[in-house]
Amino acid sequence: QVQLVESGGGLVQAGGSLRLSCATSGLTFSSVAMGWFRQAPGKEREFVAAVSRSGGNTDYADSVKGRFTISRDNAKNTVYLQMNSLKPEDTAVYYCAPTRVWDINRPLGYWGQGTQVTVSS
């Protein structure tokens, strides 16, 4: 049973920072790439960031480049998303997901409950 538990969301003012965490279980964490995705009300889920199995390769959506950083700790089976210089348009529910090792921005189809990020103007 794959479990994904996102945490760290909250309400922040524009320009602020948050660090999201995703604790995983039920998978061989070091064998999968991991990604973050988000979904705002009335919009489709979109790719945010991804990191390879070893952490040596990352990919980011253009909208978050230079502001967000994805990382992973394989000893803790956990992936993180450091979000800086937050904007109101970053408001969404954020989800982590295992992704394809050969195309790391493509999710495998496992999802957690997500964590809400709200950025006030």
PDB file of C-alpha atoms in Angstrom:
ATOM      1  CA  GLN A   1       0.000   0.000   0.000  1.00  0.00           C
ATOM      2  CA  VAL A   2       1.577   3.253  -1.156  1.00  0.00           C
ATOM      3  CA  GLN A   3       1.042   6.128   1.247  1.00  0.00           C
ATOM      4  CA  LEU A   4       1.903   9.768   0.608  1.00  0.00           C
ATOM      5  CA  VAL A   5       1.398  12.352   3.346  1.00  0.00           C
ATOM      6  CA  GLU A   6       1.939  15.998   2.473  1.00  0.00           C
ATOM      7  CA  SER A   7       2.385  18.625   5.171  1.00  0.00           C
ATOM      8  CA  GLY A   8       3.674  22.139   5.718  1.00  0.00           C
ATOM      9  CA  GLY A   9       1.026  24.158   3.935  1.00  0.00           C
ATOM     10  CA  GLY A  10      -0.631  27.207   5.401  1.00  0.00           C
ATOM     11  CA  LEU A  11      -1.548  30.849   4.949  1.00  0.00           C
ATOM     12  CA  VAL A  12       1.259  33.275   4.125  1.00  0.00           C
ATOM     13  CA  GLN A  13       1.577  36.790   2.781  1.00  0.00           C
ATOM     14  CA  ALA A  14       2.930  37.486  -0.686  1.00  0.00           C
ATOM     15  CA  GLY A  15       6.716  37.378  -0.637  1.00  0.00           C
ATOM     16  CA  GLY A  16       6.821  34.859   2.181  1.00  0.00           C
ATOM     17  CA  SER A  17       8.158  31.310   2.289  1.00  0.00           C
ATOM     18  CA  LEU A  18       6.935  27.814   3.107  1.00  0.00           C
ATOM     19  CA  ARG A  19       8.597  24.408   3.173  1.00  0.00           C
ATOM     20  CA  LEU A  20       6.415  21.471   2.204  1.00  0.00           C
ATOM     21  CA  SER A  21       7.228  17.888   3.173  1.00  0.00           C
ATOM     22  CA  CYS A  22       6.003  14.590   1.758  1.00  0.00           C
ATOM     23  CA  ALA A  23       6.482  11.468   3.851  1.00  0.00           C
ATOM     24  CA  THR A  24       6.198   8.234   1.883  1.00  0.00           C
ATOM     25  CA  SER A  25       5.753   4.553   2.675  1.00  0.00           C
ATOM     26  CA  GLY A  26       4.893   1.372   0.805  1.00  0.00           C
ATOM     27  CA  LEU A  27       7.406   1.922  -1.983  1.00  0.00           C
ATOM     28  CA  THR A  28      11.115   1.584  -2.536  1.00  0.00           C
ATOM     29  CA  PHE A  29      11.676   5.298  -2.257  1.00  0.00           C
ATOM     30  CA  SER A  30      15.163   5.380  -3.745  1.00  0.00           C
ATOM     31  CA  SER A  31      13.923   3.564  -6.878  1.00  0.00           C
ATOM     32  CA  VAL A  32      11.477   6.282  -7.965  1.00  0.00           C
ATOM     33  CA  ALA A  33      11.706   9.859  -9.040  1.00  0.00           C
ATOM     34  CA  MET A  34       9.393  12.211  -7.141  1.00  0.00           C
ATOM     35  CA  GLY A  35       7.438  15.279  -8.107  1.00  0.00           C
ATOM     36  CA  TRP A  36       5.226  18.042  -6.768  1.00  0.00           C
ATOM     37  CA  PHE A  37       1.983  19.029  -8.474  1.00  0.00           C
ATOM     38  CA  ARG A  38      -0.679  21.586  -7.601  1.00  0.00           C
ATOM     39  CA  GLN A  39      -4.327  22.240  -8.323  1.00  0.00           C
ATOM     40  CA  ALA A  40      -6.213  25.488  -7.832  1.00  0.00           C
ATOM     41  CA  PRO A  41     -10.035  25.678  -7.740  1.00  0.00           C
ATOM     42  CA  GLY A  42     -11.456  25.569 -11.252  1.00  0.00           C
ATOM     43  CA  LYS A  43      -8.116  24.646 -12.801  1.00  0.00           C
ATOM     44  CA  GLU A  44      -6.464  21.399 -13.836  1.00  0.00           C
ATOM     45  CA  ARG A  45      -3.656  19.835 -11.855  1.00  0.00           C
ATOM     46  CA  GLU A  46      -0.297  21.117 -13.054  1.00  0.00           C
ATOM     47  CA  PHE A  47       3.324  20.089 -12.738  1.00  0.00           C
ATOM     48  CA  VAL A  48       5.462  22.110 -10.338  1.00  0.00           C
ATOM     49  CA  ALA A  49       8.798  20.361  -9.782  1.00  0.00           C
ATOM     50  CA  ALA A  50      10.471  16.947  -9.895  1.00  0.00           C
ATOM     51  CA  VAL A  51      13.683  15.324  -8.696  1.00  0.00           C
ATOM     52  CA  SER A  52      15.471  12.195  -9.899  1.00  0.00           C
ATOM     53  CA  ARG A  53      16.145   9.101  -7.797  1.00  0.00           C
ATOM     54  CA  SER A  54      19.525  10.263  -6.570  1.00  0.00           C
ATOM     55  CA  GLY A  55      18.613  13.931  -6.382  1.00  0.00           C
ATOM     56  CA  GLY A  56      21.103  14.800  -9.110  1.00  0.00           C
ATOM     57  CA  ASN A  57      18.566  16.019 -11.656  1.00  0.00           C
ATOM     58  CA  THR A  58      15.653  18.423 -11.175  1.00  0.00           C
ATOM     59  CA  ASP A  59      12.958  19.950 -13.345  1.00  0.00           C
ATOM     60  CA  TYR A  60      10.709  22.945 -12.678  1.00  0.00           C
ATOM     61  CA  ALA A  61       7.712  24.594 -14.233  1.00  0.00           C
ATOM     62  CA  ASP A  62       8.603  27.959 -15.753  1.00  0.00           C
ATOM     63  CA  SER A  63       6.246  29.690 -13.327  1.00  0.00           C
ATOM     64  CA  VAL A  64       8.288  28.633 -10.279  1.00  0.00           C
ATOM     65  CA  LYS A  65      11.874  28.611 -11.579  1.00  0.00           C
ATOM     66  CA  GLY A  66      14.182  30.588  -9.340  1.00  0.00           C
ATOM     67  CA  ARG A  67      11.669  30.597  -6.480  1.00  0.00           C
ATOM     68  CA  PHE A  68      11.039  26.927  -5.607  1.00  0.00           C
ATOM     69  CA  THR A  69      13.561  24.194  -4.824  1.00  0.00           C
ATOM     70  CA  ILE A  70      12.790  20.474  -4.706  1.00  0.00           C
ATOM     71  CA  SER A  71      14.977  18.079  -2.734  1.00  0.00           C
ATOM     72  CA  ARG A  72      14.838  14.602  -1.243  1.00  0.00           C
ATOM     73  CA  ASP A  73      16.231  12.687   1.704  1.00  0.00           C
ATOM     74  CA  ASN A  74      16.343   9.017   0.779  1.00  0.00           C
ATOM     75  CA  ALA A  75      17.287   8.004   4.325  1.00  0.00           C
ATOM     76  CA  LYS A  76      13.977   9.499   5.524  1.00  0.00           C
ATOM     77  CA  ASN A  77      11.868   8.519   2.489  1.00  0.00           C
ATOM     78  CA  THR A  78      10.862  12.170   2.261  1.00  0.00           C
ATOM     79  CA  VAL A  79      10.717  14.790  -0.480  1.00  0.00           C
ATOM     80  CA  TYR A  80      10.607  18.536   0.155  1.00  0.00           C
ATOM     81  CA  LEU A  81       9.563  21.676  -1.666  1.00  0.00           C
ATOM     82  CA  GLN A  82      11.080  24.938  -0.482  1.00  0.00           C
ATOM     83  CA  MET A  83       8.912  27.793  -1.741  1.00  0.00           C
ATOM     84  CA  ASN A  84      10.248  31.346  -1.596  1.00  0.00           C
ATOM     85  CA  SER A  85       8.933  34.670  -2.895  1.00  0.00           C
ATOM     86  CA  LEU A  86       5.415  33.290  -2.896  1.00  0.00           C
ATOM     87  CA  LYS A  87       2.784  34.922  -5.078  1.00  0.00           C
ATOM     88  CA  PRO A  88      -1.024  34.844  -4.849  1.00  0.00           C
ATOM     89  CA  GLU A  89      -1.073  32.751  -8.030  1.00  0.00           C
ATOM     90  CA  ASP A  90       0.784  30.013  -6.128  1.00  0.00           C
ATOM     91  CA  THR A  91      -2.385  29.402  -4.092  1.00  0.00           C
ATOM     92  CA  ALA A  92      -3.416  25.764  -4.597  1.00  0.00           C
ATOM     93  CA  VAL A  93      -3.523  22.329  -3.037  1.00  0.00           C
ATOM     94  CA  TYR A  94      -0.065  20.806  -3.410  1.00  0.00           C
ATOM     95  CA  TYR A  95       0.444  17.078  -3.961  1.00  0.00           C
ATOM     96  CA  CYS A  96       3.540  14.910  -4.125  1.00  0.00           C
ATOM     97  CA  ALA A  97       3.718  11.835  -6.328  1.00  0.00           C
ATOM     98  CA  PRO A  98       6.189   9.227  -7.557  1.00  0.00           C
ATOM     99  CA  THR A  99       7.116   9.883 -11.176  1.00  0.00           C
ATOM    100  CA  ARG A 100       8.677   8.047 -14.107  1.00  0.00           C
ATOM    101  CA  VAL A 101      12.431   7.684 -13.803  1.00  0.00           C
ATOM    102  CA  TRP A 102      12.871   8.293 -17.542  1.00  0.00           C
ATOM    103  CA  ASP A 103      10.488  11.268 -17.625  1.00  0.00           C
ATOM    104  CA  ILE A 104      10.443  12.697 -14.149  1.00  0.00           C
ATOM    105  CA  ASN A 105       7.584  15.172 -14.626  1.00  0.00           C
ATOM    106  CA  ARG A 106       5.112  12.359 -15.429  1.00  0.00           C
ATOM    107  CA  PRO A 107       3.327  10.961 -12.350  1.00  0.00           C
ATOM    108  CA  LEU A 108       2.766   7.231 -11.880  1.00  0.00           C
ATOM    109  CA  GLY A 109      -0.765   7.750 -10.540  1.00  0.00           C
ATOM    110  CA  TYR A 110      -0.435   7.589  -6.751  1.00  0.00           C
ATOM    111  CA  TRP A 111      -1.679  10.621  -4.797  1.00  0.00           C
ATOM    112  CA  GLY A 112      -2.006  11.717  -1.193  1.00  0.00           C
ATOM    113  CA  GLN A 113      -4.504  14.132   0.331  1.00  0.00           C
ATOM    114  CA  GLY A 114      -2.446  17.209  -0.470  1.00  0.00           C
ATOM    115  CA  THR A 115      -1.670  20.273   1.608  1.00  0.00           C
ATOM    116  CA  GLN A 116      -3.295  23.668   1.127  1.00  0.00           C
ATOM    117  CA  VAL A 117      -1.114  26.673   0.358  1.00  0.00           C
ATOM    118  CA  THR A 118      -2.808  30.067   0.435  1.00  0.00           C
ATOM    119  CA  VAL A 119      -0.907  33.250  -0.427  1.00  0.00           C
ATOM    120  CA  SER A 120      -2.594  36.544   0.396  1.00  0.00           C
ATOM    121  CA  SER A 121      -2.002  39.715  -1.594  1.00  0.00           C
TER     122      SER A 121
END
